[in-house]
XYZ file of C-alpha atoms in Angstrom:
748
model
C 6.260 -12.649 23.595
C 3.107 -13.203 21.614
C 3.058 -16.783 20.212
C -0.071 -17.797 18.294
C -1.020 -21.421 18.932
C -4.221 -21.666 16.937
C -3.236 -24.993 15.403
C -3.366 -26.674 18.807
C -7.118 -26.321 19.062
C -7.548 -28.737 16.173
C -6.104 -31.546 18.258
C -7.319 -30.649 21.751
C -10.938 -31.518 21.097
C -10.494 -35.089 19.789
C -7.874 -35.855 22.449
C -10.100 -34.642 25.262
C -13.062 -36.545 23.874
C -11.100 -39.792 23.586
C -9.802 -39.501 27.124
C -13.219 -38.720 28.504
C -14.738 -41.786 26.876
C -11.891 -44.008 28.042
C -11.689 -42.802 31.628
C -15.292 -42.189 32.564
C -17.167 -45.081 30.954
C -17.028 -47.025 34.309
C -16.220 -44.467 37.007
C -14.920 -45.732 40.336
C -17.031 -45.048 43.370
C -15.387 -43.609 46.452
C -16.090 -46.684 48.595
C -14.647 -49.036 45.963
C -11.137 -47.576 45.872
C -8.499 -50.321 45.938
C -4.808 -50.489 45.085
C -4.225 -51.105 41.413
C -3.136 -54.658 40.749
C -1.395 -55.630 37.570
C -2.100 -59.178 36.457
C 1.008 -61.310 36.144
C -0.595 -64.395 34.697
C 0.670 -65.134 31.252
C -1.593 -67.003 28.870
C -0.486 -70.473 27.870
C -0.143 -69.692 24.209
C 2.328 -66.813 24.852
C 5.975 -67.438 24.110
C 8.172 -67.731 27.178
C 10.067 -64.546 27.858
C 13.832 -64.926 27.692
C 16.146 -63.703 30.398
C 17.092 -60.731 28.256
C 13.445 -59.800 27.682
C 12.701 -60.116 31.331
C 15.274 -57.556 32.196
C 13.383 -54.997 34.243
C 13.243 -51.437 32.864
C 11.949 -49.451 35.794
C 14.376 -46.565 36.305
C 13.146 -43.036 35.479
C 15.147 -39.822 35.713
C 13.951 -36.205 36.002
C 16.224 -33.203 35.306
C 16.252 -29.621 34.023
C 17.003 -29.112 30.304
C 17.480 -25.367 30.555
C 20.620 -24.160 28.745
C 22.275 -27.547 28.523
C 24.555 -29.131 25.934
C 22.211 -29.988 23.064
C 24.508 -32.630 21.571
C 24.759 -34.508 24.895
C 21.000 -34.136 25.404
C 20.366 -35.702 21.988
C 22.515 -38.731 22.968
C 20.528 -39.214 26.180
C 17.138 -38.927 24.466
C 18.214 -41.412 21.778
C 18.980 -43.980 24.486
C 15.585 -43.470 26.155
C 12.257 -45.072 25.368
C 10.815 -41.586 25.620
C 11.539 -38.144 27.035
C 8.789 -35.704 27.857
C 8.176 -32.465 29.679
C 7.053 -33.063 33.247
C 4.768 -30.034 32.910
C 3.836 -28.483 29.565
C 5.882 -25.395 28.801
C 8.498 -26.055 31.517
C 12.151 -27.001 30.971
C 12.001 -30.075 33.281
C 12.217 -33.404 31.419
C 11.508 -36.980 32.473
C 13.245 -39.786 30.537
C 13.104 -43.566 30.803
C 12.511 -46.281 31.553
C 16.022 -47.763 31.758
C 17.185 -51.224 32.731
C 19.955 -51.467 35.284
C 22.482 -52.046 32.511
C 21.202 -49.102 30.523
C 21.147 -46.880 33.589
C 24.817 -47.560 34.220
C 25.539 -46.131 30.761
C 23.130 -43.211 30.936
C 23.771 -42.036 34.488
C 27.286 -40.616 33.858
C 25.968 -38.690 30.866
C 23.085 -37.200 32.854
C 25.419 -36.336 35.719
C 27.695 -34.505 33.287
C 24.735 -32.798 31.592
C 23.113 -31.553 34.810
C 26.124 -31.265 37.086
C 24.597 -34.086 39.223
C 21.313 -32.154 39.567
C 18.757 -34.915 38.819
C 16.258 -37.226 40.543
C 15.546 -40.924 39.908
C 12.714 -43.216 40.866
C 11.665 -46.818 40.335
C 8.434 -47.779 38.586
C 6.556 -50.743 37.189
C 7.964 -52.577 34.183
C 5.714 -52.601 31.155
C 6.906 -56.122 30.320
C 5.195 -57.411 33.459
C 1.840 -56.517 31.961
C -0.147 -59.389 30.372
C 0.365 -60.284 26.734
C -2.915 -59.698 24.928
C -1.939 -62.091 22.120
C -2.646 -59.522 19.379
C -2.178 -60.378 15.760
C 1.437 -59.908 14.647
C 0.394 -57.530 11.865
C -1.524 -55.386 14.319
C 1.431 -55.263 16.669
C 3.605 -53.837 13.927
C 1.195 -51.003 13.121
C 2.419 -47.763 14.615
C 0.146 -44.841 15.435
C 1.975 -41.621 16.280
C -0.368 -40.981 19.213
C -0.871 -44.491 20.695
C 2.728 -45.069 21.836
C 3.241 -41.815 23.734
C -0.260 -41.899 25.233
C 0.186 -45.517 26.363
C 3.541 -44.654 27.881
C 1.943 -41.679 29.619
C -0.773 -43.897 31.113
C 1.808 -46.393 32.354
C 3.870 -43.645 33.955
C 0.863 -42.158 35.763
C -0.222 -45.564 36.942
C 3.243 -46.358 38.294
C 3.496 -43.052 40.123
C 0.099 -43.222 41.742
C 0.243 -46.981 42.466
C 3.391 -46.480 44.477
C 1.587 -43.802 46.465
C -1.642 -45.808 46.703
C -3.635 -42.935 45.204
C -6.072 -44.290 42.616
C -8.253 -41.126 42.700
C -5.252 -38.971 41.747
C -4.582 -41.370 38.894
C -8.141 -40.933 37.655
C -7.907 -37.122 37.848
C -4.557 -36.866 36.068
C -5.368 -39.124 33.121
C -7.311 -36.590 30.951
C -4.893 -33.658 31.325
C -1.777 -35.784 30.897
C -3.148 -37.459 27.778
C -4.115 -34.083 26.295
C -0.621 -32.735 26.987
C 0.910 -35.773 25.344
C -1.341 -35.347 22.301
C -0.442 -31.662 21.955
C 3.255 -32.448 22.244
C 3.021 -35.082 19.519
C 1.028 -32.668 17.317
C 3.700 -30.003 17.699
C 6.415 -32.490 16.832
C 4.518 -33.628 13.737
C 3.866 -30.073 12.476
C 7.446 -29.050 13.136
C 8.703 -32.046 11.204
C 6.245 -31.714 8.302
C 6.260 -27.912 7.914
C 9.143 -26.835 10.077
C 10.493 -24.372 7.518
C 7.183 -22.875 6.343
C 6.961 -19.065 6.569
C 3.901 -16.789 6.317
C 4.354 -13.021 6.129
C 1.865 -10.129 6.302
C 3.139 -6.606 5.635
C 1.620 -3.145 6.103
C 3.273 0.084 4.988
C 2.915 3.843 5.317
C 4.188 6.067 2.497
C 4.496 9.857 2.862
C 1.121 11.516 2.400
C -0.885 8.265 2.506
C -2.489 5.950 5.062
C -1.426 2.652 6.567
C -2.355 -0.155 4.216
C -1.835 -3.879 3.851
C 0.551 -3.973 0.923
C 1.759 -7.572 0.736
C 1.257 -11.167 1.825
C 3.986 -13.761 1.408
C 4.436 -17.481 2.111
C 7.296 -19.945 1.758
C 6.905 -23.767 1.817
C 9.913 -26.128 1.870
C 9.127 -29.359 0.024
C 12.486 -31.157 0.090
C 15.366 -30.920 2.541
C 18.576 -32.920 3.018
C 20.707 -32.919 6.186
C 19.523 -29.426 7.126
C 21.991 -28.068 4.584
C 20.033 -27.967 1.337
C 16.450 -27.044 0.630
C 13.964 -26.860 -2.228
C 11.067 -24.483 -1.583
C 8.033 -22.778 -3.125
C 7.356 -19.089 -2.457
C 4.063 -17.355 -3.324
C 2.489 -14.025 -2.463
C 0.687 -10.881 -3.586
C 1.297 -7.120 -3.645
C -1.530 -4.590 -3.222
C -1.149 -1.023 -4.535
C -3.488 1.887 -3.869
C -1.687 4.745 -5.608
C 1.540 3.263 -6.935
C 1.666 1.716 -10.407
C -1.796 3.116 -11.262
C -3.343 1.019 -8.452
C -2.478 -2.332 -10.058
C -2.205 -5.468 -7.881
C 0.220 -8.311 -8.566
C 0.672 -11.926 -7.510
C 3.661 -14.226 -7.913
C 4.776 -17.801 -7.402
C 8.227 -19.298 -7.697
C 10.526 -22.099 -6.691
C 14.102 -22.085 -5.477
C 17.033 -24.113 -4.171
C 19.462 -23.185 -1.383
C 22.637 -24.892 -0.174
C 24.540 -24.329 3.077
C 28.293 -24.807 3.326
C 30.468 -23.999 6.342
C 30.297 -20.180 6.578
C 28.528 -19.484 3.304
C 25.446 -20.377 1.333
C 24.139 -19.918 -2.192
C 20.799 -20.254 -3.954
C 18.956 -19.943 -7.242
C 15.274 -19.225 -7.907
C 12.772 -18.482 -10.637
C 9.395 -16.699 -10.401
C 6.312 -15.918 -12.476
C 4.485 -12.584 -11.848
C 0.904 -11.746 -12.865
C -0.843 -8.372 -13.246
C -4.483 -8.701 -12.134
C -5.680 -5.497 -13.865
C -3.739 -5.494 -17.146
C -3.216 -9.293 -17.384
C 0.525 -9.022 -17.998
C 2.922 -11.870 -17.171
C 6.604 -11.694 -16.289
C 9.386 -14.133 -15.402
C 12.500 -13.673 -13.283
C 15.718 -15.576 -12.543
C 17.473 -14.931 -9.243
C 20.803 -15.751 -7.628
C 21.819 -15.552 -3.953
C 25.115 -15.755 -2.115
C 25.803 -15.228 1.567
C 28.839 -15.349 3.799
C 28.984 -14.568 7.497
C 26.427 -11.900 8.283
C 26.224 -10.578 4.742
C 24.091 -11.539 1.795
C 23.976 -10.596 -1.886
C 21.092 -11.308 -4.259
C 20.412 -10.377 -7.860
C 17.391 -10.788 -10.117
C 16.790 -10.501 -13.853
C 13.274 -9.814 -15.172
C 11.867 -10.808 -18.576
C 8.420 -10.118 -20.139
C 6.181 -13.058 -21.018
C 3.235 -11.044 -22.369
C 3.447 -8.987 -25.567
C 2.477 -5.423 -26.473
C -1.149 -4.453 -25.810
C -3.122 -1.202 -25.826
C -2.495 0.905 -22.738
C -5.149 2.977 -20.913
C -2.421 5.198 -19.435
C -2.020 8.773 -20.659
C 0.889 11.106 -20.113
C 1.577 14.695 -21.113
C 2.477 14.795 -24.796
C 1.966 11.044 -25.208
C -1.084 9.502 -26.818
C -2.049 6.132 -28.290
C 0.337 4.039 -26.167
C 0.978 0.302 -26.050
C 2.590 -1.438 -23.077
C 4.274 -4.619 -21.879
C 6.392 -5.648 -18.857
C 9.835 -4.085 -18.970
C 13.093 -6.006 -18.850
C 15.194 -5.211 -15.819
C 17.665 -6.188 -13.144
C 18.412 -5.445 -9.526
C 21.183 -6.094 -7.016
C 20.656 -6.164 -3.243
C 23.342 -6.136 -0.539
C 22.244 -6.726 3.039
C 23.880 -7.476 6.346
C 22.871 -8.335 9.894
C 24.632 -6.401 12.627
C 27.164 -8.803 14.229
C 26.584 -7.450 17.720
C 22.797 -7.869 17.475
C 21.274 -9.826 14.606
C 17.853 -8.355 15.261
C 19.044 -5.419 13.145
C 19.532 -5.657 9.403
C 20.481 -2.986 6.843
C 20.228 -3.320 3.078
C 20.719 -1.382 -0.120
C 19.273 -2.083 -3.567
C 20.168 -0.759 -7.000
C 18.082 -1.628 -10.028
C 17.103 -0.575 -13.502
C 14.280 -1.287 -15.932
C 15.124 -0.954 -19.595
C 13.151 0.793 -22.323
C 12.702 4.114 -24.084
C 9.637 4.962 -21.993
C 9.579 3.137 -18.636
C 6.801 3.477 -16.057
C 7.482 5.114 -12.686
C 6.000 4.062 -9.370
C 4.313 7.450 -8.751
C 2.845 7.896 -12.250
C 5.373 10.504 -13.432
C 6.055 10.836 -17.151
C 7.956 7.759 -18.397
C 11.708 8.104 -18.901
C 14.439 6.091 -20.570
C 16.218 3.314 -18.599
C 15.600 4.887 -15.147
C 17.895 3.805 -12.312
C 16.454 3.300 -8.843
C 18.090 3.084 -5.427
C 16.676 1.902 -2.117
C 18.023 1.957 1.434
C 16.292 -0.005 4.198
C 16.810 -0.791 7.848
C 14.877 -3.478 9.707
C 14.519 -4.293 13.386
C 13.070 -7.628 14.591
C 12.390 -7.554 18.346
C 11.009 -11.087 17.929
C 11.220 -13.694 15.216
C 7.666 -12.838 14.184
C 7.575 -9.038 14.277
C 9.686 -6.692 12.155
C 9.710 -2.899 11.823
C 11.286 -1.266 8.789
C 12.054 2.183 7.409
C 13.073 2.681 3.792
C 14.059 5.421 1.367
C 13.442 5.125 -2.393
C 14.869 7.300 -5.146
C 14.128 6.756 -8.825
C 15.315 8.810 -11.794
C 12.460 10.885 -13.177
C 10.177 10.262 -10.175
C 9.704 11.759 -6.729
C 11.644 10.333 -3.802
C 9.723 8.422 -1.156
C 10.047 7.367 2.496
C 8.179 4.217 3.518
C 7.617 2.793 7.004
C 6.542 -0.822 7.338
C 5.479 -3.469 9.832
C 5.718 -7.178 9.000
C 4.437 -10.171 10.911
C 6.049 -13.498 9.966
C 4.434 -16.733 11.098
C 6.833 -19.704 11.172
C 5.496 -23.167 12.082
C 8.971 -24.419 12.880
C 9.558 -21.515 15.222
C 6.422 -22.372 17.264
C 7.249 -25.963 18.126
C 11.011 -26.043 18.553
C 11.824 -24.741 22.065
C 15.329 -23.631 21.153
C 13.873 -21.368 18.413
C 11.527 -19.646 20.828
C 14.414 -17.847 22.444
C 15.058 -14.178 21.733
C 17.705 -13.590 19.067
C 21.227 -14.128 20.227
C 24.290 -12.396 18.846
C 25.051 -15.373 16.619
C 23.167 -15.838 13.345
C 21.512 -19.276 12.908
C 22.719 -20.499 9.525
C 19.691 -22.731 9.034
C 17.401 -19.707 9.100
C 18.987 -18.610 5.839
C 17.382 -21.575 4.089
C 13.846 -20.301 4.722
C 14.369 -16.540 4.322
C 12.083 -14.926 1.747
C 13.659 -14.213 -1.634
C 14.501 -10.517 -2.064
C 13.058 -9.329 -5.393
C 10.766 -6.667 -6.921
C 7.256 -8.126 -7.016
C 5.830 -5.105 -8.917
C 5.503 -5.456 -12.698
C 7.003 -2.275 -14.190
C 5.750 -1.431 -17.685
C 7.512 -0.257 -20.811
C 5.577 1.978 -23.245
C 5.898 2.924 -26.883
C 3.921 5.070 -29.292
C 1.405 3.277 -31.435
C 2.497 5.349 -34.422
C 6.055 5.680 -35.673
C 5.417 9.051 -37.385
C 6.025 12.188 -35.332
C 3.590 14.910 -36.338
C 1.126 17.567 -35.220
C -2.055 18.090 -37.176
C -4.663 20.816 -36.669
C -8.228 20.967 -38.033
C -8.611 22.775 -41.347
C -11.103 25.195 -39.786
C -12.873 25.788 -36.490
C -15.600 28.173 -35.347
C -15.498 29.780 -31.897
C -17.657 32.367 -30.168
C -16.212 35.768 -29.358
C -14.457 36.139 -25.970
C -14.537 32.365 -25.348
C -11.500 30.327 -24.221
C -10.281 27.126 -25.827
C -7.389 24.781 -25.018
C -5.513 23.845 -28.168
C -5.232 20.291 -26.815
C -8.785 19.731 -28.085
C -7.720 20.679 -31.610
C -4.279 19.049 -31.770
C -3.625 15.522 -33.015
C -0.101 14.708 -31.791
C 1.940 11.632 -32.674
C 5.260 11.064 -30.933
C 4.845 13.923 -28.475
C 7.805 12.990 -26.218
C 10.145 13.406 -29.206
C 9.128 17.069 -29.609
C 11.391 19.417 -27.656
C 10.096 22.918 -28.586
C 7.035 24.688 -30.042
C 6.549 28.042 -31.811
C 2.999 29.180 -32.652
C 2.547 31.352 -35.746
C -0.314 33.227 -37.470
C -2.763 36.063 -36.889
C -4.207 34.177 -33.896
C -0.801 34.276 -32.180
C -1.559 37.431 -30.069
C -4.554 35.698 -28.533
C -2.539 32.755 -27.074
C -1.420 32.801 -23.445
C 1.975 31.471 -24.596
C 3.617 31.342 -28.002
C 5.979 28.506 -27.011
C 3.853 26.174 -24.876
C 3.039 22.677 -26.077
C -0.663 23.225 -25.362
C -1.449 26.971 -25.077
C -4.813 28.545 -24.249
C -6.618 30.553 -26.964
C -8.912 33.458 -25.995
C -11.128 34.577 -28.886
C -11.240 38.351 -29.529
C -14.471 40.352 -29.692
C -16.503 40.116 -32.856
C -15.610 42.747 -35.431
C -18.294 44.535 -37.497
C -15.967 45.279 -40.375
C -16.204 41.648 -41.469
C -12.615 40.687 -40.549
C -13.372 37.820 -38.165
C -11.116 35.062 -39.511
C -7.732 34.228 -37.939
C -5.002 31.747 -38.894
C -2.795 29.527 -36.710
C -0.068 26.902 -37.167
C 2.787 25.511 -35.081
C 6.461 25.032 -35.868
C 8.065 22.301 -33.736
C 11.543 20.898 -33.242
C 12.358 17.205 -32.667
C 15.049 15.663 -30.477
C 16.902 14.821 -33.659
C 17.123 18.543 -34.475
C 14.637 18.355 -37.353
C 12.164 21.263 -37.594
C 8.639 20.619 -38.877
C 5.429 22.623 -39.308
C 1.813 21.679 -38.937
C -0.908 22.611 -41.392
C -2.549 26.046 -41.083
C -5.855 26.201 -39.243
C -8.554 28.802 -39.966
C -10.371 30.175 -36.896
C -13.689 31.961 -37.485
C -14.936 34.234 -34.700
C -18.714 34.316 -34.391
C -20.870 36.945 -32.751
C -22.364 35.907 -29.459
C -24.995 38.699 -29.589
C -28.292 38.913 -31.455
C -31.242 41.280 -31.748
C -33.924 40.231 -29.299
C -36.785 42.715 -29.878
C -38.018 46.179 -30.911
C -40.553 48.242 -28.966
C -42.218 51.712 -29.252
C -43.342 54.248 -26.668
C -46.050 55.177 -27.483
C -47.125 53.215 -30.497
C -49.669 55.919 -31.531
C -49.308 59.713 -31.216
C -50.817 62.933 -32.509
C -49.049 64.652 -35.338
C -46.365 66.839 -33.856
C -45.689 64.460 -30.947
C -42.619 62.149 -30.567
C -42.460 58.325 -30.553
C -39.343 56.474 -29.191
C -38.236 53.206 -30.861
C -35.995 50.804 -28.766
C -34.027 47.890 -30.292
C -32.787 45.454 -27.572
C -29.694 43.196 -27.951
C -29.246 39.866 -26.142
C -26.271 41.256 -24.184
C -25.905 44.576 -22.387
C -22.979 45.922 -24.401
C -22.512 49.607 -25.262
C -21.549 51.167 -28.604
C -22.765 48.266 -30.733
C -24.025 49.572 -34.123
C -27.682 49.062 -35.018
C -29.334 50.090 -38.295
C -32.874 51.519 -38.478
C -34.729 51.464 -41.788
C -37.699 53.911 -41.956
C -40.470 53.573 -44.508
C -43.131 56.390 -44.528
C -45.790 58.037 -46.690
C -44.189 61.450 -46.206
C -40.536 61.292 -45.154
C -40.220 65.070 -45.497
C -42.428 65.660 -42.451
C -40.286 63.345 -40.247
C -37.437 64.163 -37.914
C -35.128 61.489 -36.392
C -33.433 62.272 -33.071
C -34.353 65.931 -33.786
C -32.613 65.943 -37.169
C -34.345 66.825 -40.447
C -33.862 64.169 -43.094
C -31.812 64.857 -46.176
C -33.722 63.146 -48.940
C -33.523 62.611 -52.614
C -36.557 63.036 -54.811
C -39.074 60.214 -54.625
C -37.123 58.468 -51.830
C -39.430 55.915 -50.182
C -37.300 54.847 -47.182
C -34.500 56.146 -45.072
C -31.610 54.304 -43.301
C -30.372 55.666 -39.999
C -27.316 54.370 -38.021
C -27.144 54.509 -34.229
C -25.403 52.623 -31.371
C -26.496 50.895 -28.170
C -26.246 52.364 -24.699
C -24.790 50.525 -21.673
C -27.991 48.508 -21.372
C -27.625 47.181 -24.906
C -30.539 49.322 -26.228
C -30.380 51.386 -29.429
C -32.970 54.238 -29.222
C -34.422 56.360 -32.024
C -36.783 59.346 -31.487
C -39.229 59.892 -34.375
C -41.572 62.891 -34.876
C -44.058 63.486 -37.693
C -45.745 66.816 -38.275
C -48.531 65.225 -40.271
C -50.795 62.299 -39.714
C -49.296 59.159 -41.270
C -48.277 55.493 -40.681
C -44.566 54.616 -40.512
C -42.787 51.212 -40.612
C -39.620 50.929 -38.508
C -37.155 48.001 -39.008
C -34.134 47.367 -36.709
C -31.239 45.448 -38.281
C -28.188 44.129 -36.353
C -24.930 43.323 -38.139
C -26.564 43.380 -41.589
C -28.588 40.321 -40.640
C -31.853 41.191 -42.368
C -33.169 37.659 -41.857
C -33.318 38.171 -38.069
C -34.348 41.836 -38.225
C -37.121 43.129 -35.935
C -39.948 45.302 -37.347
C -42.914 47.318 -36.078
C -45.483 49.960 -37.171
C -46.259 53.315 -35.548
C -48.904 55.948 -36.413
C -49.474 59.677 -36.034
C -53.063 60.935 -35.996
C -54.253 64.314 -37.296
C -54.365 67.010 -34.530
C -56.528 70.151 -34.048
C -55.479 73.563 -35.540
C -55.021 76.215 -32.911
C -54.892 79.995 -33.331
C -54.428 82.855 -30.875
C -55.726 86.386 -31.617
C -55.276 89.594 -29.584
C -58.245 91.863 -28.866
C -58.774 95.316 -27.355
C -62.217 96.157 -26.083
C -63.758 93.373 -28.171
C -62.012 94.219 -31.426
C -59.028 92.741 -33.182
C -55.986 94.606 -32.213
C -54.736 96.419 -35.310
C -53.242 99.640 -33.916
C -50.948 100.804 -31.182
C -52.291 101.114 -27.665
C -51.662 103.523 -24.876
C -50.664 102.751 -21.353
C -53.370 101.611 -18.995
C -55.135 99.962 -21.894
C -55.666 96.205 -21.820
C -54.824 93.438 -24.307
C -56.832 90.189 -24.277
C -55.722 86.883 -25.859
C -58.386 84.600 -27.343
C -57.781 80.948 -28.319
C -59.415 79.385 -31.392
C -59.498 75.617 -32.061
C -60.401 74.752 -35.629
C -61.699 78.392 -36.035
C -63.948 78.089 -32.989
C -63.270 80.161 -29.905
C -62.317 78.164 -26.837
C -64.465 79.283 -23.966
C -63.018 77.013 -21.272
C -59.457 78.150 -20.837
C -58.767 76.176 -17.659
C -56.539 73.772 -19.668
C -54.435 76.617 -21.072
C -51.678 78.712 -19.602
C -50.547 82.176 -20.792
C -47.223 83.946 -20.792
C -46.641 87.509 -22.113
C -43.345 88.615 -23.704
C -42.047 92.023 -24.938
C -39.137 93.614 -26.844
C -38.201 97.122 -27.971
C -39.981 98.382 -31.036
C -38.274 98.220 -34.424
C -35.454 95.963 -33.142
C -34.502 92.355 -33.790
C -33.780 91.619 -30.140
C -35.176 88.530 -28.474
C -38.501 88.772 -26.707
C -38.151 88.647 -22.940
C -40.619 87.264 -20.499
C -42.744 89.814 -18.645
C -42.726 89.055 -14.946
C -46.036 88.010 -13.437
C -47.767 88.332 -16.809
C -49.429 84.930 -17.033
C -53.119 85.775 -17.453
C -55.362 85.969 -20.523
C -55.489 89.791 -20.196
C -52.492 92.094 -19.847
C -52.792 95.793 -18.831
C -50.124 98.024 -20.305
C -47.989 100.066 -17.907
C -45.870 103.144 -18.282
C -42.659 101.149 -18.594
C -44.206 99.267 -21.528
C -44.053 102.318 -23.706
C -42.066 101.714 -26.908
C -42.261 97.867 -26.695
C -43.795 95.146 -28.823
C -45.759 92.335 -27.129
C -46.573 88.731 -27.850
C -48.337 86.019 -25.898
C -47.644 82.276 -25.727
C -50.581 80.014 -24.995
C -49.887 76.404 -23.943
C -52.394 73.625 -23.589
C -51.529 71.768 -20.398
C -52.021 68.290 -21.916
C -50.513 69.095 -25.234
C -47.252 70.537 -26.447
C -49.039 72.757 -28.970
C -48.812 76.491 -28.351
C -49.604 79.623 -30.328
C -48.267 83.069 -29.896
C -49.110 86.407 -31.416
C -47.214 89.591 -31.614
C -48.676 93.055 -31.845
C -46.926 96.344 -31.732
C -48.015 99.422 -30.060
């Protein structure tokens, strides 16, 4: 069994040092060894020793004290000058010295105690030593270490003198004096702090790690006849997750009284919250009989209401203070093996909103129940397993290991034994008080009124999401039992009956209807139904017109220019307005359409929509040279409109004439005759026709049929064939770098 003996080291060093100085100041040389002689000369000024004083006390007895009658052993030790262990940690005792008369009284008791298993020897009498004529006052001073050490020296000297072994005497002195000093130290600590208890506990809750969760100490400060005790108990509790991570300390005092087969006790404690600075008081009562024990505690707040940093669903602006409460614990040791103990606890903290260990929403007057079993293989070590169930909170299993350090248990040999089946009644006096060291809080709303208020108006961007919790001002949330959301914004909530629904803004509308309304109807626990104010929600457009561009920016009259208005988002079918201002609107076409104008109209408005890339395109064509201003407007926002200028330049005038043998063709031709097409630019014949292409067409004479293309007729000159008889002809001339073309028709 592991038995810490740290306290011994405090006394070993000074004892060893004292012995070393005393025994080795004048060491004996090997060739100077002589039998130890004790002077018998008495100084003249010493009082003559009477016959009674001269009675020789030189009988010593050695016996085993293992599993003997303790009451009889106490009688023997009380009749002895001293009793000590022959070897530290063994059960063999040596008692004495006795005079012959005393030995006659003691011997029958020792024979009965040991069943005649003992040894005796004769030694020197301490009264035969010289009287040093010390001052009477000095003689009466008693040092707790001098007497036993002196006796130890005398005993060693007697043993070794009888054997004539002075060297053995010299070698044994240091160790025997140290052993005597340690023994006296143990006796002193056991007497002064015999009932003191120190406890260190670690626990493991489900889903967490092992952690040191408590330290505890108990100090007796007054005891009478081993049947009544006043004590002080102090300790601390450390929380990582429970009770919002708050740590607590406590100190208290108590009184216990033993009587036959029962005991009772009372106690009072003060608790302190190191994070919230709350204070609490408790009164406790204990009663035990046989192997069972009952204890009860009542808890009262000492600190008043203060602002709370805790927040719970539907609860805001809280104040807190320690809750009133009570608990009752029943526990029992197993009669067949008192190393096992089982206990059950029921308790309740009172208040409308009471805190839970795991941080769940507060509830009213929650009851809690605990079941625990504990196994103590030694007096120091204890293993425990507990189950906790609290109304409104999650259940919890907790495993624990506790190490209890008891000074009295270290230095009293009979208490070092492993637990027996009987329960030592005296141990009850120094058991730790069973109570709840955690300060449980009670909450209340800062405001008595129960209400929900919404902003008068809010502005949100289209397609965005918003939790209504950011808009709601709730007072007395726990008293509200149901919600019904009303208004034109209702379809855009993820739930019409949630306490805090999610609002998803619709897309922006271009008809101007972008304002929604919302309010909530709520029911209280009392049955009363109330409504909040109505909130106006304005949906804003998240898009804007970024730019306008033209391709090309300048063109020849008769050519097209494309205008592109770009939105900030690639969204299709978004309306965009183009406003066109020109010198001659009549010569313009937009997207291939001729404009319908009123007289003297200076500008024209054209509506179009964006493609999938968010671009609204407009194709403009002017048949005359002019400058045109194009303005793109999105959602009637003229302030952020985009504008640009484009220009058409004057182009050349082309003409195509048909000739036959160098003359204008003005009459019908016969087959095998040739037709030649000539191109004129601004009335001048074009000699270089490499940039022009030709295509001949024909149709039946005096009909309105469409002209059809003549196969392989793509030269400047076309020779009529027999199958061309009765047909009209025309030619189309196209400039390769221009869209201009001219055609002429001539009949034959």
